[in-house]
Coordinates of C-alpha atoms and ligand atoms in Angstrom, one line a residue:
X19 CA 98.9 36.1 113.7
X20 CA 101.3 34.0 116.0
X21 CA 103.1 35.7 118.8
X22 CA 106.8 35.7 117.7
X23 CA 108.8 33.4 120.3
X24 CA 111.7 35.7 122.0
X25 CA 114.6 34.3 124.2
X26 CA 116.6 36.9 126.4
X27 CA 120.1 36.7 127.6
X28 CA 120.7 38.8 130.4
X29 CA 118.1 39.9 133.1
X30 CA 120.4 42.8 134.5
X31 CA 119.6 46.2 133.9
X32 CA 118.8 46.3 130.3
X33 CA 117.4 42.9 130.2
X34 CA 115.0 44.2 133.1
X35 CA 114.3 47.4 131.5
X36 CA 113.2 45.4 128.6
X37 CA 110.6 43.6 130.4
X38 CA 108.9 46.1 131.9
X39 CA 108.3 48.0 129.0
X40 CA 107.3 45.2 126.6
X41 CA 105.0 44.6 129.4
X42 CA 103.2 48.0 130.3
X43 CA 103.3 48.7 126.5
X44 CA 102.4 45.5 125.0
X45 CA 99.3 46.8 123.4
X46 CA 100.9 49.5 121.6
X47 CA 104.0 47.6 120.9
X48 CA 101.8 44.9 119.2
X49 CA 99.4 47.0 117.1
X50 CA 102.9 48.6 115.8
X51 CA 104.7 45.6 114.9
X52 CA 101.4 43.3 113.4
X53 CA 102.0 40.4 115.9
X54 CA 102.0 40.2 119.5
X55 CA 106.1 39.8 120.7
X56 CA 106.3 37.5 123.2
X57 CA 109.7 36.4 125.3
X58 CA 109.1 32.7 125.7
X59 CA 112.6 31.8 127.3
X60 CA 115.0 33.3 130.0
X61 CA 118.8 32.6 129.9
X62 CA 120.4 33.6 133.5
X63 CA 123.7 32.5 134.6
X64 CA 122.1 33.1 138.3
X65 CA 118.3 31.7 138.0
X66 CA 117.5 32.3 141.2
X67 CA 118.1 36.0 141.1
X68 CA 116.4 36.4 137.2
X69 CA 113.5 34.4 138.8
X70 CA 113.0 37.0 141.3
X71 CA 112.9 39.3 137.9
X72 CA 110.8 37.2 135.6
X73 CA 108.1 36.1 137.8
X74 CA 106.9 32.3 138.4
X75 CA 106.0 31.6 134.5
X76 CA 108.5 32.0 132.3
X77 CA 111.1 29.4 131.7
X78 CA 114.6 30.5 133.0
X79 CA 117.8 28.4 132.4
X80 CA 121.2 28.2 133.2
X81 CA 122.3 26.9 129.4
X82 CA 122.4 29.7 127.3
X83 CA 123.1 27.9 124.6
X84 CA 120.0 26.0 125.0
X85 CA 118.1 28.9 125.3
X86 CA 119.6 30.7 122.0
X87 CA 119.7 27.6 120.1
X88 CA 116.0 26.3 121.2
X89 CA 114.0 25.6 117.5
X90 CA 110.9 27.2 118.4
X91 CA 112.6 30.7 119.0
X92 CA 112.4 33.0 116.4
X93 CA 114.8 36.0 118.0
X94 CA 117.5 36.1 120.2
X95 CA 117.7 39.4 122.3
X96 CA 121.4 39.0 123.9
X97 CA 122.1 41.6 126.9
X98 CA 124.9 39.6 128.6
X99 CA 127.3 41.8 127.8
X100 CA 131.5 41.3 127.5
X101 CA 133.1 39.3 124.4
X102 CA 133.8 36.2 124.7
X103 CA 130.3 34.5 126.2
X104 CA 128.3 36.7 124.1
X105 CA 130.4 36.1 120.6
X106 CA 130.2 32.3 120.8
X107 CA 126.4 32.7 121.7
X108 CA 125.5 35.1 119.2
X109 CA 127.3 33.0 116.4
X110 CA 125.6 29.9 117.6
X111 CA 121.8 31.9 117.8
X112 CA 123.0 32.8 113.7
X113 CA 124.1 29.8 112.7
X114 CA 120.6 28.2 114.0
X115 CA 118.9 31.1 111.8
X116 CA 117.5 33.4 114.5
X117 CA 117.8 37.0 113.9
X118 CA 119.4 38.9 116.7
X119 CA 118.9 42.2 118.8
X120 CA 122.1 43.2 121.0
X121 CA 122.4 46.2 122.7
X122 CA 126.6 45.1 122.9
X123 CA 128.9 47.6 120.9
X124 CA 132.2 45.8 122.4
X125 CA 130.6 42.9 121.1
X126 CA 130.2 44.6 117.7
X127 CA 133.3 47.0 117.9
X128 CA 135.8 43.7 118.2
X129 CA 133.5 41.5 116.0
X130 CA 130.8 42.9 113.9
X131 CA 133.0 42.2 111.1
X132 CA 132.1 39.0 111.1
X133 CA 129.4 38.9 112.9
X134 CA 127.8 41.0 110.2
X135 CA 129.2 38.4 107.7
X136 CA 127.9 35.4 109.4
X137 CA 124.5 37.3 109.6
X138 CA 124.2 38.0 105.6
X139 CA 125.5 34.3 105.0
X140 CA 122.5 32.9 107.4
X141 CA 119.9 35.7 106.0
X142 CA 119.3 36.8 109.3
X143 CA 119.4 40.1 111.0
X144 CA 121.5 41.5 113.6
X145 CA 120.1 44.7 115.3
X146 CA 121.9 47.0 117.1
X147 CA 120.1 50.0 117.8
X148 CA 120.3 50.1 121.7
X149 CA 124.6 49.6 121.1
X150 CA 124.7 53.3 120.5
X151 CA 123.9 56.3 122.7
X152 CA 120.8 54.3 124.5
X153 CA 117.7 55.3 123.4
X154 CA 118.6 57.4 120.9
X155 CA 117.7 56.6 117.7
X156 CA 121.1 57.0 116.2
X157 CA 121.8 54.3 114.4
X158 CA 118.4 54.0 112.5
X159 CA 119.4 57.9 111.5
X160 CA 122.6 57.5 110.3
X161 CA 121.3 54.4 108.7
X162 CA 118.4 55.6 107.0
X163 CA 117.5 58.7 107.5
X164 CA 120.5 60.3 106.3
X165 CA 121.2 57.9 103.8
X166 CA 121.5 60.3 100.6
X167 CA 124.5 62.4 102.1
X168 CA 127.8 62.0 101.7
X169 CA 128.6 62.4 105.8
X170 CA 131.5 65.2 106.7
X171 CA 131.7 64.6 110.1
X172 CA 130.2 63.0 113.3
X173 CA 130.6 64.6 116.9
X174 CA 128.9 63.0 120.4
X175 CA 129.0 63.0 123.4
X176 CA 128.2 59.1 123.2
X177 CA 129.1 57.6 127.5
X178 CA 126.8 58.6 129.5
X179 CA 128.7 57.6 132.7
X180 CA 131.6 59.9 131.7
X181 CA 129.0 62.8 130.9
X182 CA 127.2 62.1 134.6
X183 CA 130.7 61.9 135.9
X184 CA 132.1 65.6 134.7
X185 CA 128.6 67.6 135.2
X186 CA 128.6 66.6 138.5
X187 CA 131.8 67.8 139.3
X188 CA 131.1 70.9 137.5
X189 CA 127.8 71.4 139.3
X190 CA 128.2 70.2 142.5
X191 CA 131.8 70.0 143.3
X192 CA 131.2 66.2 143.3
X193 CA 134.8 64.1 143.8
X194 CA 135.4 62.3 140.5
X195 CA 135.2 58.8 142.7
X196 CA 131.7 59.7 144.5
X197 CA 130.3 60.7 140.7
X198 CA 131.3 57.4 139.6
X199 CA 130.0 55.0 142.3
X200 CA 126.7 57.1 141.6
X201 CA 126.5 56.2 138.0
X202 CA 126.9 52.7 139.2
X203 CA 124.3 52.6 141.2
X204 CA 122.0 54.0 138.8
X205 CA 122.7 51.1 136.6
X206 CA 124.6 53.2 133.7
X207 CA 128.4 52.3 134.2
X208 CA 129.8 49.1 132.5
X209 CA 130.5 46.1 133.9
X210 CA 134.3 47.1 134.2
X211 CA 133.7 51.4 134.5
X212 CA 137.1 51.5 133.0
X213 CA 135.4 51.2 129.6
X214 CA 133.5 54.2 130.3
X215 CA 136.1 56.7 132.5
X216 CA 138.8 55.4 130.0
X217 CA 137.0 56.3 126.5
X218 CA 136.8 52.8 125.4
X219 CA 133.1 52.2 125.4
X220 CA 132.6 55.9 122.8
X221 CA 135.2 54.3 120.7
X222 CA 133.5 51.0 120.3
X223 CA 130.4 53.0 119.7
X224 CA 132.3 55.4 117.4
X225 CA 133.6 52.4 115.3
X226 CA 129.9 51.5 114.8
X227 CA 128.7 54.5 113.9
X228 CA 131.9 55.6 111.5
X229 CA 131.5 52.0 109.6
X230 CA 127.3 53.2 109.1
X231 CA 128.4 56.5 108.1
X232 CA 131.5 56.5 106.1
X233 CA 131.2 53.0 104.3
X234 CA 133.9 51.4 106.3
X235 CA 134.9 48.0 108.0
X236 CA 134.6 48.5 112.1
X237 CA 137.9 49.3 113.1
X238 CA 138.3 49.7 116.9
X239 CA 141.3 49.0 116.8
X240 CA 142.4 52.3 115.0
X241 CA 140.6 54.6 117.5
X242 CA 142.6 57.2 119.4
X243 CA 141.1 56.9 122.9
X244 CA 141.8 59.1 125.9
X245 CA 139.6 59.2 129.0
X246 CA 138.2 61.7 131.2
X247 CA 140.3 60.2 134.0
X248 CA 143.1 62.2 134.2
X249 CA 141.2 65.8 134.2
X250 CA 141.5 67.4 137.4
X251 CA 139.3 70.2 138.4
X252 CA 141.6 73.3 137.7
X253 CA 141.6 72.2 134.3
X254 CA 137.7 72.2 134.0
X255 CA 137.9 75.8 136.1
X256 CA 139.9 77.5 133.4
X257 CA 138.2 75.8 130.4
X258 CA 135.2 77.8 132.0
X259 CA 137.1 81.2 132.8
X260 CA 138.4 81.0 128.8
X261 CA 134.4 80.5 128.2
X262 CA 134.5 76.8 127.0
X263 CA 133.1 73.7 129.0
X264 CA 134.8 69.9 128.6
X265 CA 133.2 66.9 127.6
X266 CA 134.0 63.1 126.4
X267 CA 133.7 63.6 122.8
X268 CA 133.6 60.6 120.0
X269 CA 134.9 62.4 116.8
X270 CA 135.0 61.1 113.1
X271 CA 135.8 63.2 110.3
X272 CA 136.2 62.8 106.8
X273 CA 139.5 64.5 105.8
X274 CA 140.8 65.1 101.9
X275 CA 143.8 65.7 101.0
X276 CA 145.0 69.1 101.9
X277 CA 147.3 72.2 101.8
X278 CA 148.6 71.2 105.2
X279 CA 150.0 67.6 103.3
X280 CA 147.9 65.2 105.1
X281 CA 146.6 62.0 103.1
X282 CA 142.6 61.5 102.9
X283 CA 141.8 59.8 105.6
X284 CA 139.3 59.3 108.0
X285 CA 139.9 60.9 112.3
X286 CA 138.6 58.6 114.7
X287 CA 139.3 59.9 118.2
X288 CA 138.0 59.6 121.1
X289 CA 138.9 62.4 124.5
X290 CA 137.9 65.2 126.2
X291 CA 137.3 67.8 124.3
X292 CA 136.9 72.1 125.3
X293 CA 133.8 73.5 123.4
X294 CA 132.7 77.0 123.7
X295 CA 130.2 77.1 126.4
X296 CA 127.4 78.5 123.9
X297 CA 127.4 75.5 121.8
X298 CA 124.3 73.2 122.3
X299 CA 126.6 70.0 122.7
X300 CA 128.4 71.9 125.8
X301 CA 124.9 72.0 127.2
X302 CA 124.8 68.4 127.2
X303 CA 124.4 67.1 130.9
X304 CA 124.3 63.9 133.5
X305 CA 123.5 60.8 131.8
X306 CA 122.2 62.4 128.6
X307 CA 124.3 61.8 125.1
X308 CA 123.9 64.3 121.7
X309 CA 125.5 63.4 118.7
X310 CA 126.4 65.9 115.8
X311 CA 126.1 64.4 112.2
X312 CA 127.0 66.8 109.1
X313 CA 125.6 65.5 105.9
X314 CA 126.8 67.7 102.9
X315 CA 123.2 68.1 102.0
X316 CA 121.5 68.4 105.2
X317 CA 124.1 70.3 106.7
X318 CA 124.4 69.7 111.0
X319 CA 121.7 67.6 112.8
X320 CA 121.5 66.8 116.1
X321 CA 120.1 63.9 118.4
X322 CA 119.8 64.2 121.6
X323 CA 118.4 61.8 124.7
X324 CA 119.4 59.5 127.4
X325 CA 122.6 57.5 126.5
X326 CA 121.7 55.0 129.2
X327 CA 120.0 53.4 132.0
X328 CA 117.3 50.9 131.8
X329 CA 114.2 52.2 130.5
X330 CA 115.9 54.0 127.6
X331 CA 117.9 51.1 126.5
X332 CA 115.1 49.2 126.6
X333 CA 113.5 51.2 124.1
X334 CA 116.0 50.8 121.7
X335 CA 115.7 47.1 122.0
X336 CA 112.3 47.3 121.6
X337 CA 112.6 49.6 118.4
X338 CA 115.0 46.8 117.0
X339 CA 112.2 43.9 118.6
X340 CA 109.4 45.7 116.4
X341 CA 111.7 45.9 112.9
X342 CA 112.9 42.3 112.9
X343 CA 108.9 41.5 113.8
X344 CA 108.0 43.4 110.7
X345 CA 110.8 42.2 108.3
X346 CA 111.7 38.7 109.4
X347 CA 109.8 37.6 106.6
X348 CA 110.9 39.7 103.8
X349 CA 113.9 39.1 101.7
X350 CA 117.0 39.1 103.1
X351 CA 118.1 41.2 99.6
X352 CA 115.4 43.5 100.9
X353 CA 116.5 44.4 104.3
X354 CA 118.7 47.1 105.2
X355 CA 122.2 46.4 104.9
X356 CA 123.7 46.0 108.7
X357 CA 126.6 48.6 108.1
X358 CA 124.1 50.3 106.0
X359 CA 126.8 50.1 102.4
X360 CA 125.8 46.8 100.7
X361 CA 128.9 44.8 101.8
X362 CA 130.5 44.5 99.2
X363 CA 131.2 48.0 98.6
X364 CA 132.8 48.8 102.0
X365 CA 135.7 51.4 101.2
X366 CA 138.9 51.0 101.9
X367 CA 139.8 54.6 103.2
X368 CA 142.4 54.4 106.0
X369 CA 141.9 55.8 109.9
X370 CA 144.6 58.7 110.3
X371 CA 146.7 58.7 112.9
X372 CA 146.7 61.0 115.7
X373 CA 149.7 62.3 114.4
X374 CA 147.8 63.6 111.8
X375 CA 145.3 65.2 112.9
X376 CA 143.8 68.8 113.0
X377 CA 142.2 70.6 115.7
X378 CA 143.5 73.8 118.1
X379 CA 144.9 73.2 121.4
X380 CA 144.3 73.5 125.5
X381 CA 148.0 74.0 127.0
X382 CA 148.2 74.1 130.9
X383 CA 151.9 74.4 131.8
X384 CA 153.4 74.6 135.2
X385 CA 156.2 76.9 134.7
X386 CA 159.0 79.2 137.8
X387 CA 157.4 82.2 137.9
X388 CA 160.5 83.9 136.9
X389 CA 161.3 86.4 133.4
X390 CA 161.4 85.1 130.1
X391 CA 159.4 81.9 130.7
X392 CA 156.4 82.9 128.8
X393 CA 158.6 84.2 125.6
X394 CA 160.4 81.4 125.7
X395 CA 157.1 79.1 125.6
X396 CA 155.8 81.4 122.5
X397 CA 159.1 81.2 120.4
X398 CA 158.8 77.5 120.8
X399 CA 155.4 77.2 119.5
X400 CA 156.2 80.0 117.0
X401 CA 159.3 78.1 115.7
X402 CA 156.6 75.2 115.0
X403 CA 154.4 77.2 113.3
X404 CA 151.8 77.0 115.7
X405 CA 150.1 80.3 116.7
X406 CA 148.1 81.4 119.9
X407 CA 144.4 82.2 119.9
X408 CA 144.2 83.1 124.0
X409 CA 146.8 83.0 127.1
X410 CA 146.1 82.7 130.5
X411 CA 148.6 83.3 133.5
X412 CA 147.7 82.6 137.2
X413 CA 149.3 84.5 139.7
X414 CA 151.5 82.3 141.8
X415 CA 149.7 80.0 144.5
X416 CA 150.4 82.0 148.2
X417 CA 154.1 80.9 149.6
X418 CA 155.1 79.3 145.7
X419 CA 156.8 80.6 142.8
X420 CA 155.4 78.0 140.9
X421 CA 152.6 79.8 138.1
X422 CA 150.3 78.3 135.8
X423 CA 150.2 79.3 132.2
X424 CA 147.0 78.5 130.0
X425 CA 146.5 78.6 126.4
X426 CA 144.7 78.2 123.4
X427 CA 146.1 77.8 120.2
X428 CA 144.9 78.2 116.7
X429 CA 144.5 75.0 114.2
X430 CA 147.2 72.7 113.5
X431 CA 148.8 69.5 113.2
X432 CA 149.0 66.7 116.0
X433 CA 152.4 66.0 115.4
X434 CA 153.6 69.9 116.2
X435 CA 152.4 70.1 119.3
X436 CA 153.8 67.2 119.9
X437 CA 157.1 68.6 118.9
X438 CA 156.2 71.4 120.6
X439 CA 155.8 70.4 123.8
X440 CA 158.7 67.4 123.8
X441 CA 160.5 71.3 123.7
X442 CA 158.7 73.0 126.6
X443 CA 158.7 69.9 128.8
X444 CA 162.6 70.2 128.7
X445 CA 162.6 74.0 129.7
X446 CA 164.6 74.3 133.4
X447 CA 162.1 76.3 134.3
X448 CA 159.0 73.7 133.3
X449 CA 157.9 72.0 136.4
X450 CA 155.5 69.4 135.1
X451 CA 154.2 67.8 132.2
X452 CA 152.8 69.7 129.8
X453 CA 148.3 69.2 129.6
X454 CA 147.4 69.1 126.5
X455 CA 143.2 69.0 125.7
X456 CA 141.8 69.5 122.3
X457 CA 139.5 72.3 121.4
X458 CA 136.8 72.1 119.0
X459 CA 134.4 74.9 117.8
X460 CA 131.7 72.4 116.1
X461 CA 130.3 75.5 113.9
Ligands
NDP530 P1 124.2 44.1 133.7 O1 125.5 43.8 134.3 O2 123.3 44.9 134.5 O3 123.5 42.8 133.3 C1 124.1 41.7 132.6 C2 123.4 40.4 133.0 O4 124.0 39.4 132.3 C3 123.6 40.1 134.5 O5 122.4 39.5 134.9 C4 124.8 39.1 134.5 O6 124.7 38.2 135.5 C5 124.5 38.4 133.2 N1 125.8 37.9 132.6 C6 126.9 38.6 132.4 N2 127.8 37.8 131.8 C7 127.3 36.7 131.6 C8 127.7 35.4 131.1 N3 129.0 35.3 130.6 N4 126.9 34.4 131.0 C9 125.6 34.5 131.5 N5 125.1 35.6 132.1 C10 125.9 36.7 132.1 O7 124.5 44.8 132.3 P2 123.5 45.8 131.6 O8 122.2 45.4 131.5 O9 123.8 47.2 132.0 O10 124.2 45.7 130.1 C11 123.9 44.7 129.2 C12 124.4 45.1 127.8 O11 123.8 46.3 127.4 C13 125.9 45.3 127.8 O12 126.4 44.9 126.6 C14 126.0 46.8 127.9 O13 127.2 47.4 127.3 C15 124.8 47.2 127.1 N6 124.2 48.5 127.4 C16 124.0 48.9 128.7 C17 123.4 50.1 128.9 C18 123.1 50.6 130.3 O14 122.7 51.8 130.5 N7 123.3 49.8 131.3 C19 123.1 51.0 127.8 C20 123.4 50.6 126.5 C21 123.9 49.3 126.3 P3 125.3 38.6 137.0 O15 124.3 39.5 137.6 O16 125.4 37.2 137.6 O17 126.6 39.3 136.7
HSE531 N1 128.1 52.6 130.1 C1 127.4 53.1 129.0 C2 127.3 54.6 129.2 C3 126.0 52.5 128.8 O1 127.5 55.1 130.3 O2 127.1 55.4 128.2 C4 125.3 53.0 127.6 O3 125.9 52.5 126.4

């Protein structure tokens, strides 16, 4: 049969990855897919460096629009990255009826919507497996292979960079700054790192993966999202001297109405997180991602792999190369639905706010080391109905009277801590903000 006629956007380090291993695996990747998959176009915005990358025979060119709108290409495999450039392309590759791969969740976080809608008008596909924990193959899970539960809850550690960035300060005392230029270098950070030290690249890839699971609209928008930035090391000391480590977790949970007066909803958070060190997600180091997916009839699964980098990206893109190979010709009504719900049975359930949601608590107060402090931090939380699993009290640093108290508390709402700690804050004997992390058990 024919090869089918590729065009890539993007030689960085995805786009690179990619080659290679369509290259050194071309025979297997062929037998697998029925035809041989051949990229047949190069679109660079530097041509002289993707030459360097390509090699003297392919075709490289400045016009990506050219390139994605070129007749005889059957696939457009866009690895640009950012919005704006990558939207109008993508659109343009659709409306001129190629099928898509994109390893770009912003891209899909801020427009899948209607990308997705574009897509289904045009009876083309739009694959996405590499937008999601690298080369984990999360999407295709959630997608399909868990397709007869009704999902409770998803859990992952879904940014690799972040992960990279707190085991090696855990494990080798690494500054946060040196643990970051090192994920750089090794080609898993984001154009703009902020994405990843700030939470915002887990919450575009927890949109995706709560629109597959729940039978929602992508809705990035409504994330909670808190980075790892802001963690200093004293906090990821006691987290291990109460017997819990912290990572970057992407959390979705179905909620139904309850005791506690909260409206069904759905949580979509994103921020550090304490989980008791014997848990296999706290085990979860350098660049690799896990995610946690309870189905109500499978009960917890886990995936687990390399959430970025090269190579492992690439082999999602690859995965998504070899589907639309074997179903481009087949019925549109016979593919897969994008979002996995046929779309026109997407449910309107809202996002909760923060507010609302329930999980126990890490409390790190600064506090005069003086009588009464500690009661008067405990009838606070008690007069909010918030009770204390663990406390932890530091004995004063040499020459201060300055003291840090830790604890844990129990279950509850959000918006009482919040209360709570509006209260402590204005103490006189509080001497900074209050830090508050969220704990979750993940039983
Ligand atoms: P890189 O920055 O390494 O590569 C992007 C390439 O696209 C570069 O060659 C860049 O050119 C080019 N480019 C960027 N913007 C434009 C534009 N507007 N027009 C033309 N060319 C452009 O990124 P990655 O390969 O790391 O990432 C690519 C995509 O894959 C992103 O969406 C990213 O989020 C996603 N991804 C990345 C992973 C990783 O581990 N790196 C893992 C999973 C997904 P120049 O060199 O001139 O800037
Ligand atoms: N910057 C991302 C990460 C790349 O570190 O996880 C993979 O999506």
């Amino acid at each position: 049969m024919k090869p089918i006629q590729v065009a890539l956007i993007g030689t960085g380090t995805v786009g690179g990855g990619l080659l290679r291993v369509l290259s050194r695996n071309r025979e297997e990747i062929t037998r697998r897919a029925g035809r041989d998959i051949v990229v047949a176009r190069v679109g660079a915005r530097d041509v002289a460096k993707a030459r360097k990358l390509v090699g003297p025979d392919l075709p490289v060119d400045a016009d990506l629009m050219a390139v994605v709108t070129d007749p005889a290409i059957e696939i457009v495999v866009e690895l640009i990255g950012g919005v704006v450039d990558a939207k109008r392309l993508v659109l343009a590759a659709i409306a001129a009826g190629k099928h898509v791969v994109t390893a770009n969740k912003a891209l899909l976080a801020l427009h899948g919507n209607e990308i997705f809608a574009a897509a289904q008008d045009r009876g083309v596909m739009v694959a996405f497996e590499g937008a999601v924990a690298g080369g984990i193959p999360i999407i295709k899970a959630l997608r399909e292979g868990l397709t007869a539960n009704r999902v409770e809850w998803i859990a992952g550690i879904i940014n690799g960079t972040s992960n990279f960035i707190l085991s090696s300060m855990r494990d080798t005392g690494a500054s946060f700054a040196s643990a970051l230029a090192e994920a750089q270098r090794l080609g898993y950070a984001e154009a703009d790192p902020t994405f990843d030290i700030e939470g915002i690249d887990a919450a575009h890839k927890l949109s995706i993966m709560s629109a597959i699971a729940f039978g929602i609209p992508m809705q990035f928008e409504r994330a909670y999202t808190e980075g790892i930035s802001q963690l200093t090391a004293d906090d990821i000391r006691y987290a291990e001297e109460l017997g819990y480590r912290i990572k970057l977790l992407g959390i979705s949970r179905r909620v139904e109405s309850s005791e506690d007066g909260r409206a069904s909803g759905i949580e979509l958070r994103v921020h550090p997180t304490l989980i008791p060190a014997k848990r296999l997600l706290a085990n979860v180091e350098g660049v690799m991602n896990a995610v946690l997916v309870k189905g109500d009839a499978v009960g917890p699964t886990l995936y687990y792999g390399a959430g970025a980098g090269a190579e492992p990206t690439a082999s999602a893109v690859v995965a998504d190369l070899v589907d639309v190979t074997r179903l481009h010709t087949a019925d549109p009504e016979h593919r897969v639905p994008h979002l996995a719900f046929q779309p026109d049975s997407l449910s309107n359930t809202p996002i909760l706010p923060i507010a609302e949601v329930r999980t126990a608590y890490y409390l790190r107060l600064r506090v005069a080391d003086k009588p009464g402090v500690l009661a008067d931090i405990t009838r606070i939380l008690a007069d909010a109905g918030i009770s204390i699993g663990a406390v932890l009290q530091k004995e004063p640093a040499e020459g201060t009277h300055a003291t840090d108290i830790i604890m844990l508390t129990h279950g509850t709402l959000e918006k009482r801590v919040d209360a709570a700690i509006d209260r402590i804050e204005s103490l006189a004997s509080a001497l900074s903000k209050v830090t508050r992390i969220r704990v979750e058990d993940l039983a």
